[in-house]
Amino acid sequence: MTQLNEAAPQGTGLADTLSRSNLQNWFTKPTSKSLVMNVGILIVLSIWLSFATTQFASSENLTNVIRQISFVGIAACAVTPVMVAGGLDLSVGSIVAVAGVTAATFTAQAQWPLVWAFVVGIIAGGVVGGLNAFLVVGMKINPVIATLGTMYIGRGLANVVAGGSPVTGVPLEFNDLATSFLGSIPTPVVIFVVIAVVMLVMERKTVLGRWTIASGGNQEAANLSGIPVNRTRVILYIVSGLAAGIAGILINSRVATGDPTSGAGFEFDVIVAVVLGGTAITGGQGTILGSIIGVLIVGVLNNGLNLLGVSTFYQNIVEGAVLIFAVGIDEVFRRTWRSILRR
């Protein structure tokens, strides 16, 4: 009996040691440090805004904030693995316009049922994502140049389809998707949560998630290991296009039109949120959870600046500074991590 009683503390001590070891290993990862730092920034920013303006903490404003960030969040969850795999997608803003205009045109002019019009709009986003994959993977064009090109192509296509002006005459139900609630939760937020959960499962529990990290970490080693790097990137670009298409349907649904100018600057908000969330511009590093926190920071910051009456021009300056700060912090973490590994 004495031996059994003596063994219990030893087992407990071993479990505690392993737990501390796992926690230390987790915290040494650059993405984990970024996550902890960003959660702290989000908490401090929210507390400050709660005191700086009485409107921020109101239930109406918070509901508006989470609805607004859901649009960026949907796209950010899909752009993150693209960047982790060593790519980039600057076309998501134009895909928003393409998807919205396509859906509005099919339902207003072709009299298609609303559900099928939305599906076609999302597929249109996937087609642009497929074009990105063809240019980056098939043609070996630098992803910055390729997706910058498709950004302009997509914007032009949206204007051609819409005839240069917003598509009107959509049924009233077109507006319901973005403005309705499921219980007390805005429908766009529910869609965002579902997509975020799906992408988290893909990242952590599937082969595609492991391929994504390996593709961005060391492409040559990944190819030698038999990982289909090209196939992985093709899938990720198409998924990114589909997600941006969903965001585009929601954004255009909110204004009840198919606006060819919708999504202007949207890609910047997405990239800022993803990079702020700890995803490396050079690939191989980043998490969906980190990007979600980044989306929350960007959304809360923009909302707070609006409530404080800060001019849009100054808001652009702040967002640019945040992007530079995020990239700078990422570089500091990467250099520090490399120096630790050399010791």
PDB file of N, CA, C and O in Angstrom, residues 7-63:
ATOM      1  N   ALA A   7       3.942   5.921  -5.347  1.00  0.00           N
ATOM      2  CA  ALA A   7       4.015   5.976  -6.805  1.00  0.00           C
ATOM      3  C   ALA A   7       3.134   7.074  -7.368  1.00  0.00           C
ATOM      4  O   ALA A   7       3.404   7.631  -8.417  1.00  0.00           O
ATOM      5  N   ALA A   8       2.050   7.398  -6.641  1.00  0.00           N
ATOM      6  CA  ALA A   8       1.097   8.370  -7.175  1.00  0.00           C
ATOM      7  C   ALA A   8       1.716   9.745  -7.407  1.00  0.00           C
ATOM      8  O   ALA A   8       1.579  10.322  -8.463  1.00  0.00           O
ATOM      9  N   PRO A   9       2.455  10.282  -6.386  1.00  0.00           N
ATOM     10  CA  PRO A   9       3.050  11.593  -6.618  1.00  0.00           C
ATOM     11  C   PRO A   9       4.039  11.590  -7.768  1.00  0.00           C
ATOM     12  O   PRO A   9       4.155  12.562  -8.491  1.00  0.00           O
ATOM     13  N   GLN A  10       4.781  10.454  -7.933  1.00  0.00           N
ATOM     14  CA  GLN A  10       5.743  10.373  -9.018  1.00  0.00           C
ATOM     15  C   GLN A  10       5.037  10.482 -10.357  1.00  0.00           C
ATOM     16  O   GLN A  10       5.470  11.186 -11.271  1.00  0.00           O
ATOM     17  N   GLY A  11       3.906   9.777 -10.503  1.00  0.00           N
ATOM     18  CA  GLY A  11       3.156   9.830 -11.765  1.00  0.00           C
ATOM     19  C   GLY A  11       2.622  11.227 -12.013  1.00  0.00           C
ATOM     20  O   GLY A  11       2.663  11.746 -13.117  1.00  0.00           O
ATOM     21  N   THR A  12       2.134  11.834 -10.928  1.00  0.00           N
ATOM     22  CA  THR A  12       1.617  13.191 -11.064  1.00  0.00           C
ATOM     23  C   THR A  12       2.728  14.145 -11.459  1.00  0.00           C
ATOM     24  O   THR A  12       2.544  15.027 -12.299  1.00  0.00           O
ATOM     25  N   GLY A  13       3.898  13.975 -10.845  1.00  0.00           N
ATOM     26  CA  GLY A  13       5.035  14.833 -11.182  1.00  0.00           C
ATOM     27  C   GLY A  13       5.448  14.665 -12.630  1.00  0.00           C
ATOM     28  O   GLY A  13       5.781  15.639 -13.298  1.00  0.00           O
ATOM     29  N   LEU A  14       5.421  13.425 -13.126  1.00  0.00           N
ATOM     30  CA  LEU A  14       5.772  13.174 -14.515  1.00  0.00           C
ATOM     31  C   LEU A  14       4.779  13.844 -15.449  1.00  0.00           C
ATOM     32  O   LEU A  14       5.165  14.463 -16.450  1.00  0.00           O
ATOM     33  N   ALA A  15       3.488  13.750 -15.102  1.00  0.00           N
ATOM     34  CA  ALA A  15       2.444  14.377 -15.934  1.00  0.00           C
ATOM     35  C   ALA A  15       2.625  15.895 -15.953  1.00  0.00           C
ATOM     36  O   ALA A  15       2.495  16.535 -16.999  1.00  0.00           O
ATOM     37  N   ASP A  16       2.940  16.462 -14.775  1.00  0.00           N
ATOM     38  CA  ASP A  16       3.158  17.912 -14.706  1.00  0.00           C
ATOM     39  C   ASP A  16       4.365  18.321 -15.537  1.00  0.00           C
ATOM     40  O   ASP A  16       4.342  19.344 -16.226  1.00  0.00           O
ATOM     41  N   THR A  17       5.424  17.506 -15.476  1.00  0.00           N
ATOM     42  CA  THR A  17       6.638  17.809 -16.238  1.00  0.00           C
ATOM     43  C   THR A  17       6.352  17.788 -17.736  1.00  0.00           C
ATOM     44  O   THR A  17       6.779  18.675 -18.479  1.00  0.00           O
ATOM     45  N   LEU A  18       5.608  16.739 -18.166  1.00  0.00           N
ATOM     46  CA  LEU A  18       5.266  16.632 -19.588  1.00  0.00           C
ATOM     47  C   LEU A  18       4.382  17.794 -20.018  1.00  0.00           C
ATOM     48  O   LEU A  18       4.534  18.336 -21.114  1.00  0.00           O
ATOM     49  N   SER A  19       3.446  18.163 -19.128  1.00  0.00           N
ATOM     50  CA  SER A  19       2.555  19.283 -19.448  1.00  0.00           C
ATOM     51  C   SER A  19       3.343  20.576 -19.603  1.00  0.00           C
ATOM     52  O   SER A  19       3.125  21.343 -20.540  1.00  0.00           O
ATOM     53  N   ARG A  20       4.270  20.814 -18.672  1.00  0.00           N
ATOM     54  CA  ARG A  20       5.099  22.023 -18.764  1.00  0.00           C
ATOM     55  C   ARG A  20       5.979  21.988 -19.997  1.00  0.00           C
ATOM     56  O   ARG A  20       6.184  23.000 -20.658  1.00  0.00           O
ATOM     57  N   SER A  21       6.486  20.809 -20.314  1.00  0.00           N
ATOM     58  CA  SER A  21       7.344  20.667 -21.495  1.00  0.00           C
ATOM     59  C   SER A  21       6.566  20.964 -22.774  1.00  0.00           C
ATOM     60  O   SER A  21       7.054  21.667 -23.662  1.00  0.00           O
ATOM     61  N   ASN A  22       5.330  20.443 -22.851  1.00  0.00           N
ATOM     62  CA  ASN A  22       4.499  20.703 -24.034  1.00  0.00           C
ATOM     63  C   ASN A  22       4.179  22.184 -24.163  1.00  0.00           C
ATOM     64  O   ASN A  22       4.182  22.743 -25.259  1.00  0.00           O
ATOM     65  N   LEU A  23       3.895  22.825 -23.005  1.00  0.00           N
ATOM     66  CA  LEU A  23       3.588  24.248 -23.015  1.00  0.00           C
ATOM     67  C   LEU A  23       4.798  25.064 -23.455  1.00  0.00           C
ATOM     68  O   LEU A  23       4.678  26.010 -24.247  1.00  0.00           O
ATOM     69  N   GLN A  24       5.989  24.682 -22.972  1.00  0.00           N
ATOM     70  CA  GLN A  24       7.205  25.389 -23.360  1.00  0.00           C
ATOM     71  C   GLN A  24       7.484  25.218 -24.848  1.00  0.00           C
ATOM     72  O   GLN A  24       7.860  26.170 -25.535  1.00  0.00           O
ATOM     73  N   ASN A  25       7.283  23.983 -25.354  1.00  0.00           N
ATOM     74  CA  ASN A  25       7.491  23.731 -26.786  1.00  0.00           C
ATOM     75  C   ASN A  25       6.515  24.541 -27.631  1.00  0.00           C
ATOM     76  O   ASN A  25       6.876  25.077 -28.682  1.00  0.00           O
ATOM     77  N   TRP A  26       5.256  24.633 -27.158  1.00  0.00           N
ATOM     78  CA  TRP A  26       4.253  25.396 -27.903  1.00  0.00           C
ATOM     79  C   TRP A  26       4.619  26.871 -27.930  1.00  0.00           C
ATOM     80  O   TRP A  26       4.528  27.523 -28.966  1.00  0.00           O
ATOM     81  N   PHE A  27       5.088  27.400 -26.787  1.00  0.00           N
ATOM     82  CA  PHE A  27       5.346  28.827 -26.701  1.00  0.00           C
ATOM     83  C   PHE A  27       6.592  29.239 -27.469  1.00  0.00           C
ATOM     84  O   PHE A  27       6.744  30.414 -27.825  1.00  0.00           O
ATOM     85  N   THR A  28       7.513  28.296 -27.731  1.00  0.00           N
ATOM     86  CA  THR A  28       8.718  28.651 -28.482  1.00  0.00           C
ATOM     87  C   THR A  28       8.433  28.832 -29.972  1.00  0.00           C
ATOM     88  O   THR A  28       9.265  29.378 -30.691  1.00  0.00           O
ATOM     89  N   LYS A  29       7.258  28.408 -30.449  1.00  0.00           N
ATOM     90  CA  LYS A  29       6.917  28.586 -31.862  1.00  0.00           C
ATOM     91  C   LYS A  29       6.595  30.051 -32.130  1.00  0.00           C
ATOM     92  O   LYS A  29       5.888  30.694 -31.357  1.00  0.00           O
ATOM     93  N   PRO A  30       7.105  30.601 -33.239  1.00  0.00           N
ATOM     94  CA  PRO A  30       6.811  32.002 -33.570  1.00  0.00           C
ATOM     95  C   PRO A  30       5.312  32.283 -33.685  1.00  0.00           C
ATOM     96  O   PRO A  30       4.846  33.343 -33.282  1.00  0.00           O
ATOM     97  N   THR A  31       4.550  31.335 -34.241  1.00  0.00           N
ATOM     98  CA  THR A  31       3.102  31.547 -34.384  1.00  0.00           C
ATOM     99  C   THR A  31       2.423  31.632 -33.022  1.00  0.00           C
ATOM    100  O   THR A  31       1.463  32.383 -32.850  1.00  0.00           O
ATOM    101  N   SER A  32       2.923  30.868 -32.049  1.00  0.00           N
ATOM    102  CA  SER A  32       2.339  30.906 -30.705  1.00  0.00           C
ATOM    103  C   SER A  32       2.623  32.239 -30.031  1.00  0.00           C
ATOM    104  O   SER A  32       1.752  32.816 -29.370  1.00  0.00           O
ATOM    105  N   LYS A  33       3.840  32.739 -30.210  1.00  0.00           N
ATOM    106  CA  LYS A  33       4.178  34.038 -29.632  1.00  0.00           C
ATOM    107  C   LYS A  33       3.319  35.141 -30.254  1.00  0.00           C
ATOM    108  O   LYS A  33       2.845  36.030 -29.556  1.00  0.00           O
ATOM    109  N   SER A  34       3.117  35.062 -31.570  1.00  0.00           N
ATOM    110  CA  SER A  34       2.271  36.050 -32.244  1.00  0.00           C
ATOM    111  C   SER A  34       0.842  35.980 -31.728  1.00  0.00           C
ATOM    112  O   SER A  34       0.196  37.011 -31.523  1.00  0.00           O
ATOM    113  N   LEU A  35       0.353  34.754 -31.504  1.00  0.00           N
ATOM    114  CA  LEU A  35      -1.016  34.576 -31.018  1.00  0.00           C
ATOM    115  C   LEU A  35      -1.195  35.194 -29.645  1.00  0.00           C
ATOM    116  O   LEU A  35      -2.162  35.935 -29.403  1.00  0.00           O
ATOM    117  N   VAL A  36      -0.267  34.913 -28.738  1.00  0.00           N
ATOM    118  CA  VAL A  36      -0.345  35.459 -27.378  1.00  0.00           C
ATOM    119  C   VAL A  36      -0.277  36.981 -27.406  1.00  0.00           C
ATOM    120  O   VAL A  36      -1.054  37.672 -26.738  1.00  0.00           O
ATOM    121  N   MET A  37       0.650  37.505 -28.198  1.00  0.00           N
ATOM    122  CA  MET A  37       0.797  38.951 -28.300  1.00  0.00           C
ATOM    123  C   MET A  37      -0.474  39.596 -28.861  1.00  0.00           C
ATOM    124  O   MET A  37      -0.944  40.619 -28.353  1.00  0.00           O
ATOM    125  N   ASN A  38      -1.044  38.986 -29.905  1.00  0.00           N
ATOM    126  CA  ASN A  38      -2.230  39.557 -30.545  1.00  0.00           C
ATOM    127  C   ASN A  38      -3.465  39.494 -29.647  1.00  0.00           C
ATOM    128  O   ASN A  38      -4.298  40.403 -29.677  1.00  0.00           O
ATOM    129  N   VAL A  39      -3.592  38.428 -28.878  1.00  0.00           N
ATOM    130  CA  VAL A  39      -4.706  38.344 -27.921  1.00  0.00           C
ATOM    131  C   VAL A  39      -4.576  39.476 -26.906  1.00  0.00           C
ATOM    132  O   VAL A  39      -5.565  40.129 -26.540  1.00  0.00           O
ATOM    133  N   GLY A  40      -3.352  39.722 -26.450  1.00  0.00           N
ATOM    134  CA  GLY A  40      -3.116  40.820 -25.524  1.00  0.00           C
ATOM    135  C   GLY A  40      -3.462  42.167 -26.143  1.00  0.00           C
ATOM    136  O   GLY A  40      -4.085  43.019 -25.500  1.00  0.00           O
ATOM    137  N   ILE A  41      -3.048  42.370 -27.393  1.00  0.00           N
ATOM    138  CA  ILE A  41      -3.359  43.620 -28.105  1.00  0.00           C
ATOM    139  C   ILE A  41      -4.866  43.794 -28.229  1.00  0.00           C
ATOM    140  O   ILE A  41      -5.402  44.888 -28.011  1.00  0.00           O
ATOM    141  N   LEU A  42      -5.571  42.717 -28.582  1.00  0.00           N
ATOM    142  CA  LEU A  42      -7.030  42.777 -28.748  1.00  0.00           C
ATOM    143  C   LEU A  42      -7.718  43.154 -27.440  1.00  0.00           C
ATOM    144  O   LEU A  42      -8.636  43.992 -27.426  1.00  0.00           O
ATOM    145  N   ILE A  43      -7.270  42.556 -26.338  1.00  0.00           N
ATOM    146  CA  ILE A  43      -7.872  42.853 -25.025  1.00  0.00           C
ATOM    147  C   ILE A  43      -7.627  44.308 -24.627  1.00  0.00           C
ATOM    148  O   ILE A  43      -8.548  45.027 -24.217  1.00  0.00           O
ATOM    149  N   VAL A  44      -6.374  44.757 -24.762  1.00  0.00           N
ATOM    150  CA  VAL A  44      -6.029  46.142 -24.390  1.00  0.00           C
ATOM    151  C   VAL A  44      -6.787  47.133 -25.263  1.00  0.00           C
ATOM    152  O   VAL A  44      -7.331  48.135 -24.772  1.00  0.00           O
ATOM    153  N   LEU A  45      -6.843  46.853 -26.570  1.00  0.00           N
ATOM    154  CA  LEU A  45      -7.543  47.749 -27.502  1.00  0.00           C
ATOM    155  C   LEU A  45      -9.026  47.838 -27.168  1.00  0.00           C
ATOM    156  O   LEU A  45      -9.612  48.929 -27.173  1.00  0.00           O
ATOM    157  N   SER A  46      -9.635  46.707 -26.856  1.00  0.00           N
ATOM    158  CA  SER A  46     -11.068  46.689 -26.527  1.00  0.00           C
ATOM    159  C   SER A  46     -11.352  47.446 -25.236  1.00  0.00           C
ATOM    160  O   SER A  46     -12.330  48.200 -25.145  1.00  0.00           O
ATOM    161  N   ILE A  47     -10.491  47.257 -24.229  1.00  0.00           N
ATOM    162  CA  ILE A  47     -10.677  47.962 -22.954  1.00  0.00           C
ATOM    163  C   ILE A  47     -10.528  49.466 -23.152  1.00  0.00           C
ATOM    164  O   ILE A  47     -11.328  50.265 -22.643  1.00  0.00           O
ATOM    165  N   TRP A  48      -9.519  49.869 -23.925  1.00  0.00           N
ATOM    166  CA  TRP A  48      -9.297  51.296 -24.163  1.00  0.00           C
ATOM    167  C   TRP A  48     -10.482  51.938 -24.888  1.00  0.00           C
ATOM    168  O   TRP A  48     -10.943  53.013 -24.515  1.00  0.00           O
ATOM    169  N   LEU A  49     -10.994  51.258 -25.929  1.00  0.00           N
ATOM    170  CA  LEU A  49     -12.123  51.794 -26.686  1.00  0.00           C
ATOM    171  C   LEU A  49     -13.392  51.843 -25.832  1.00  0.00           C
ATOM    172  O   LEU A  49     -14.246  52.708 -26.025  1.00  0.00           O
ATOM    173  N   SER A  50     -13.518  50.922 -24.890  1.00  0.00           N
ATOM    174  CA  SER A  50     -14.688  50.916 -24.007  1.00  0.00           C
ATOM    175  C   SER A  50     -14.727  52.173 -23.137  1.00  0.00           C
ATOM    176  O   SER A  50     -15.803  52.690 -22.818  1.00  0.00           O
ATOM    177  N   PHE A  51     -13.522  52.655 -22.774  1.00  0.00           N
ATOM    178  CA  PHE A  51     -13.455  53.877 -21.983  1.00  0.00           C
ATOM    179  C   PHE A  51     -13.445  55.131 -22.864  1.00  0.00           C
ATOM    180  O   PHE A  51     -13.940  56.181 -22.463  1.00  0.00           O
ATOM    181  N   ALA A  52     -12.873  55.010 -24.067  1.00  0.00           N
ATOM    182  CA  ALA A  52     -12.741  56.169 -24.949  1.00  0.00           C
ATOM    183  C   ALA A  52     -14.067  56.580 -25.562  1.00  0.00           C
ATOM    184  O   ALA A  52     -14.274  57.755 -25.870  1.00  0.00           O
ATOM    185  N   THR A  53     -14.970  55.615 -25.768  1.00  0.00           N
ATOM    186  CA  THR A  53     -16.283  55.925 -26.337  1.00  0.00           C
ATOM    187  C   THR A  53     -17.336  55.025 -25.704  1.00  0.00           C
ATOM    188  O   THR A  53     -17.109  53.819 -25.554  1.00  0.00           O
ATOM    189  N   THR A  54     -18.444  55.602 -25.359  1.00  0.00           N
ATOM    190  CA  THR A  54     -19.500  54.833 -24.696  1.00  0.00           C
ATOM    191  C   THR A  54     -20.228  53.911 -25.664  1.00  0.00           C
ATOM    192  O   THR A  54     -20.879  52.961 -25.236  1.00  0.00           O
ATOM    193  N   GLN A  55     -20.102  54.168 -26.965  1.00  0.00           N
ATOM    194  CA  GLN A  55     -20.831  53.374 -27.950  1.00  0.00           C
ATOM    195  C   GLN A  55     -20.188  52.027 -28.220  1.00  0.00           C
ATOM    196  O   GLN A  55     -20.866  51.085 -28.629  1.00  0.00           O
ATOM    197  N   PHE A  56     -18.878  51.924 -28.012  1.00  0.00           N
ATOM    198  CA  PHE A  56     -18.167  50.715 -28.421  1.00  0.00           C
ATOM    199  C   PHE A  56     -18.719  49.458 -27.759  1.00  0.00           C
ATOM    200  O   PHE A  56     -18.912  48.433 -28.419  1.00  0.00           O
ATOM    201  N   ALA A  57     -18.949  49.504 -26.456  1.00  0.00           N
ATOM    202  CA  ALA A  57     -19.349  48.311 -25.712  1.00  0.00           C
ATOM    203  C   ALA A  57     -20.841  48.023 -25.797  1.00  0.00           C
ATOM    204  O   ALA A  57     -21.314  47.046 -25.200  1.00  0.00           O
ATOM    205  N   SER A  58     -21.587  48.811 -26.550  1.00  0.00           N
ATOM    206  CA  SER A  58     -23.023  48.555 -26.672  1.00  0.00           C
ATOM    207  C   SER A  58     -23.273  47.294 -27.481  1.00  0.00           C
ATOM    208  O   SER A  58     -22.498  46.951 -28.384  1.00  0.00           O
ATOM    209  N   SER A  59     -24.343  46.597 -27.162  1.00  0.00           N
ATOM    210  CA  SER A  59     -24.649  45.347 -27.857  1.00  0.00           C
ATOM    211  C   SER A  59     -24.891  45.575 -29.343  1.00  0.00           C
ATOM    212  O   SER A  59     -24.508  44.754 -30.186  1.00  0.00           O
ATOM    213  N   GLU A  60     -25.503  46.693 -29.684  1.00  0.00           N
ATOM    214  CA  GLU A  60     -25.768  46.998 -31.094  1.00  0.00           C
ATOM    215  C   GLU A  60     -24.468  47.179 -31.867  1.00  0.00           C
ATOM    216  O   GLU A  60     -24.312  46.661 -32.980  1.00  0.00           O
ATOM    217  N   ASN A  61     -23.508  47.907 -31.269  1.00  0.00           N
ATOM    218  CA  ASN A  61     -22.240  48.134 -31.952  1.00  0.00           C
ATOM    219  C   ASN A  61     -21.431  46.848 -32.067  1.00  0.00           C
ATOM    220  O   ASN A  61     -20.836  46.571 -33.113  1.00  0.00           O
ATOM    221  N   LEU A  62     -21.388  46.058 -31.000  1.00  0.00           N
ATOM    222  CA  LEU A  62     -20.628  44.807 -31.032  1.00  0.00           C
ATOM    223  C   LEU A  62     -21.212  43.838 -32.064  1.00  0.00           C
ATOM    224  O   LEU A  62     -20.474  43.119 -32.741  1.00  0.00           O
ATOM    225  N   THR A  63     -22.536  43.822 -32.177  1.00  0.00           N
ATOM    226  CA  THR A  63     -23.174  42.991 -33.202  1.00  0.00           C
ATOM    227  C   THR A  63     -22.763  43.457 -34.588  1.00  0.00           C
ATOM    228  O   THR A  63     -22.471  42.644 -35.480  1.00  0.00           O
TER     229      THR A  63
END
